[in-house]
PDB file of C-alpha atoms in Angstrom:
ATOM      1  CA  GLN A 164     -18.015   1.093   8.467  1.00  0.00           C
ATOM      2  CA  VAL A 165     -14.863   1.915   5.844  1.00  0.00           C
ATOM      3  CA  GLN A 166     -14.430   0.689   2.269  1.00  0.00           C
ATOM      4  CA  LEU A 167     -11.074   0.934   0.413  1.00  0.00           C
ATOM      5  CA  VAL A 168     -10.520   0.996  -3.215  1.00  0.00           C
ATOM      6  CA  GLU A 169      -7.342   0.598  -4.303  1.00  0.00           C
ATOM      7  CA  SER A 170      -6.124   1.346  -8.123  1.00  0.00           C
ATOM      8  CA  GLY A 171      -3.103   2.092 -10.229  1.00  0.00           C
ATOM      9  CA  GLY A 172      -1.291  -1.807 -10.055  1.00  0.00           C
ATOM     10  CA  GLY A 173      -0.134  -2.623 -13.998  1.00  0.00           C
ATOM     11  CA  LEU A 174       2.645  -4.285 -15.682  1.00  0.00           C
ATOM     12  CA  VAL A 175       6.255  -2.474 -16.041  1.00  0.00           C
ATOM     13  CA  GLN A 176       9.256  -2.625 -17.112  1.00  0.00           C
ATOM     14  CA  PRO A 177      12.338  -3.380 -14.774  1.00  0.00           C
ATOM     15  CA  GLY A 178      13.432  -0.220 -13.108  1.00  0.00           C
ATOM     16  CA  GLY A 179      10.091   1.769 -14.081  1.00  0.00           C
ATOM     17  CA  SER A 180       7.593   3.227 -11.538  1.00  0.00           C
ATOM     18  CA  LEU A 181       3.972   2.590 -10.577  1.00  0.00           C
ATOM     19  CA  ARG A 182       2.310   5.024  -8.512  1.00  0.00           C
ATOM     20  CA  LEU A 183      -0.749   3.282  -6.345  1.00  0.00           C
ATOM     21  CA  SER A 184      -4.017   4.493  -4.398  1.00  0.00           C
ATOM     22  CA  CYS A 185      -6.285   3.789  -1.957  1.00  0.00           C
ATOM     23  CA  ALA A 186      -8.819   5.720  -1.480  1.00  0.00           C
ATOM     24  CA  ALA A 187     -11.403   5.395   2.192  1.00  0.00           C
ATOM     25  CA  SER A 188     -14.564   6.259   2.294  1.00  0.00           C
ATOM     26  CA  GLY A 189     -17.233   5.920   5.667  1.00  0.00           C
ATOM     27  CA  SER A 190     -16.397   6.627   8.863  1.00  0.00           C
ATOM     28  CA  MET A 191     -12.911   7.294   9.038  1.00  0.00           C
ATOM     29  CA  PRO A 192     -11.483   7.165  12.506  1.00  0.00           C
ATOM     30  CA  SER A 193      -9.679  10.221  13.658  1.00  0.00           C
ATOM     31  CA  THR A 194      -6.730   8.154  14.672  1.00  0.00           C
ATOM     32  CA  ASN A 195      -5.502   5.175  12.561  1.00  0.00           C
ATOM     33  CA  VAL A 196      -2.946   4.158  10.182  1.00  0.00           C
ATOM     34  CA  MET A 197      -3.097   3.146   6.350  1.00  0.00           C
ATOM     35  CA  GLY A 198      -0.342   0.403   4.943  1.00  0.00           C
ATOM     36  CA  TRP A 199       0.643  -1.182   1.846  1.00  0.00           C
ATOM     37  CA  TYR A 200       0.753  -4.909   2.217  1.00  0.00           C
ATOM     38  CA  ARG A 201       1.529  -7.249  -0.528  1.00  0.00           C
ATOM     39  CA  GLN A 202       0.937 -10.554  -1.193  1.00  0.00           C
ATOM     40  CA  ALA A 203       3.331 -12.774  -3.889  1.00  0.00           C
ATOM     41  CA  PRO A 204       2.027 -16.166  -5.279  1.00  0.00           C
ATOM     42  CA  GLY A 205       3.018 -19.453  -2.379  1.00  0.00           C
ATOM     43  CA  LYS A 206       4.483 -16.433   0.365  1.00  0.00           C
ATOM     44  CA  GLN A 207       2.395 -14.643   3.079  1.00  0.00           C
ATOM     45  CA  ARG A 208       1.378 -11.580   3.269  1.00  0.00           C
ATOM     46  CA  GLU A 209       3.831  -8.704   4.172  1.00  0.00           C
ATOM     47  CA  LEU A 210       4.006  -5.323   5.744  1.00  0.00           C
ATOM     48  CA  VAL A 211       5.149  -3.043   2.399  1.00  0.00           C
ATOM     49  CA  ALA A 212       4.645   0.311   4.449  1.00  0.00           C
ATOM     50  CA  SER A 213       2.423   2.186   6.912  1.00  0.00           C
ATOM     51  CA  VAL A 214       1.759   5.925   7.590  1.00  0.00           C
ATOM     52  CA  THR A 215       0.112   7.184  10.769  1.00  0.00           C
ATOM     53  CA  SER A 216      -2.410   9.674  10.203  1.00  0.00           C
ATOM     54  CA  ARG A 217      -0.094  11.956  12.421  1.00  0.00           C
ATOM     55  CA  GLY A 218       2.481  11.334   9.711  1.00  0.00           C
ATOM     56  CA  SER A 219       4.898   8.556  10.691  1.00  0.00           C
ATOM     57  CA  THR A 220       6.381   6.609   8.540  1.00  0.00           C
ATOM     58  CA  ARG A 221       7.301   3.090   8.342  1.00  0.00           C
ATOM     59  CA  TYR A 222       9.229   0.670   5.296  1.00  0.00           C
ATOM     60  CA  ALA A 223       9.929  -3.082   4.946  1.00  0.00           C
ATOM     61  CA  ASP A 224      13.886  -3.235   4.302  1.00  0.00           C
ATOM     62  CA  SER A 225      13.294  -4.288   0.802  1.00  0.00           C
ATOM     63  CA  VAL A 226      11.761  -0.994  -0.191  1.00  0.00           C
ATOM     64  CA  LYS A 227      13.480   1.766   1.872  1.00  0.00           C
ATOM     65  CA  GLY A 228      14.869   4.241  -0.575  1.00  0.00           C
ATOM     66  CA  ARG A 229      12.647   3.068  -3.443  1.00  0.00           C
ATOM     67  CA  PHE A 230       8.890   3.362  -2.385  1.00  0.00           C
ATOM     68  CA  THR A 231       7.293   6.844  -0.277  1.00  0.00           C
ATOM     69  CA  ILE A 232       4.272   6.072   1.443  1.00  0.00           C
ATOM     70  CA  SER A 233       2.146   9.316   1.494  1.00  0.00           C
ATOM     71  CA  ARG A 234      -1.693  10.635   2.667  1.00  0.00           C
ATOM     72  CA  ASP A 235      -3.903  13.097   1.988  1.00  0.00           C
ATOM     73  CA  SER A 236      -6.434  13.300   4.567  1.00  0.00           C
ATOM     74  CA  ALA A 237      -8.479  15.338   3.222  1.00  0.00           C
ATOM     75  CA  LYS A 238      -9.271  13.187   0.664  1.00  0.00           C
ATOM     76  CA  ASN A 239      -8.950  10.214   2.625  1.00  0.00           C
ATOM     77  CA  THR A 240      -6.492   8.723   0.713  1.00  0.00           C
ATOM     78  CA  VAL A 241      -3.474   6.849   0.611  1.00  0.00           C
ATOM     79  CA  TYR A 242      -0.425   6.808  -1.928  1.00  0.00           C
ATOM     80  CA  LEU A 243       2.248   3.970  -2.962  1.00  0.00           C
ATOM     81  CA  GLN A 244       5.060   5.348  -4.756  1.00  0.00           C
ATOM     82  CA  MET A 245       6.980   2.892  -6.126  1.00  0.00           C
ATOM     83  CA  ASN A 246      10.525   3.121  -7.876  1.00  0.00           C
ATOM     84  CA  SER A 247      12.829   1.075  -9.301  1.00  0.00           C
ATOM     85  CA  LEU A 248      10.703  -1.733  -9.464  1.00  0.00           C
ATOM     86  CA  LYS A 249      11.904  -5.187  -9.953  1.00  0.00           C
ATOM     87  CA  PRO A 250      10.524  -8.671 -10.664  1.00  0.00           C
ATOM     88  CA  GLU A 251      10.719  -9.324  -6.896  1.00  0.00           C
ATOM     89  CA  ASP A 252       8.153  -6.292  -6.177  1.00  0.00           C
ATOM     90  CA  THR A 253       5.524  -9.045  -8.166  1.00  0.00           C
ATOM     91  CA  ALA A 254       2.781  -8.960  -6.110  1.00  0.00           C
ATOM     92  CA  VAL A 255      -0.808  -8.071  -4.928  1.00  0.00           C
ATOM     93  CA  TYR A 256      -0.434  -5.125  -3.263  1.00  0.00           C
ATOM     94  CA  PHE A 257      -3.289  -4.241  -0.606  1.00  0.00           C
ATOM     95  CA  CYS A 258      -4.366  -1.449   1.037  1.00  0.00           C
ATOM     96  CA  ARG A 259      -4.975  -1.724   4.702  1.00  0.00           C
ATOM     97  CA  LEU A 260      -7.183   0.875   7.447  1.00  0.00           C
ATOM     98  CA  THR A 261      -6.317  -0.143  10.665  1.00  0.00           C
ATOM     99  CA  GLY A 262      -7.958   2.131  13.281  1.00  0.00           C
ATOM    100  CA  THR A 263     -11.006   0.874  15.943  1.00  0.00           C
ATOM    101  CA  ARG A 264     -11.465  -2.324  13.129  1.00  0.00           C
ATOM    102  CA  ASP A 265      -9.105  -3.331  10.396  1.00  0.00           C
ATOM    103  CA  TYR A 266     -10.033  -2.861   6.947  1.00  0.00           C
ATOM    104  CA  TRP A 267      -8.851  -4.116   3.474  1.00  0.00           C
ATOM    105  CA  GLY A 268      -9.029  -3.568  -0.121  1.00  0.00           C
ATOM    106  CA  GLN A 269      -9.426  -5.708  -2.722  1.00  0.00           C
ATOM    107  CA  GLY A 270      -5.825  -6.255  -4.179  1.00  0.00           C
ATOM    108  CA  THR A 271      -4.213  -4.585  -6.643  1.00  0.00           C
ATOM    109  CA  GLN A 272      -2.355  -6.858  -9.153  1.00  0.00           C
ATOM    110  CA  VAL A 273       1.528  -5.490  -9.485  1.00  0.00           C
ATOM    111  CA  THR A 274       3.989  -7.268 -12.067  1.00  0.00           C
ATOM    112  CA  VAL A 275       7.525  -6.196 -13.002  1.00  0.00           C
ATOM    113  CA  SER A 276       8.309  -7.873 -15.505  1.00  0.00           C
ATOM    114  CA  SER A 277      10.089  -7.396 -19.225  1.00  0.00           C
TER     115      SER A 277
END
């Protein structure tokens, strides 16, 4: 069993930055993918960025050049650095771990507004 705990969300003005963290605890599979997804009101949950246990990354087109995903394997933590935030980035952001099973965090709200 794996538990995921997100932190770092909040309210930020357009053009600002936030850094999300997701700490995993429990029995981590050695081969896994950790990612960030987001869900805005009335919309489907979508992939924002992901990183494999080998370090390969993937980004949604809408965040390329603005967001950076990274992971600290020693701490079982994945980060999402979000720069140049836009109002359309407003959503609940969820952490996901995919290995032999699929795990989700509880979500953290990100609001981009002036």
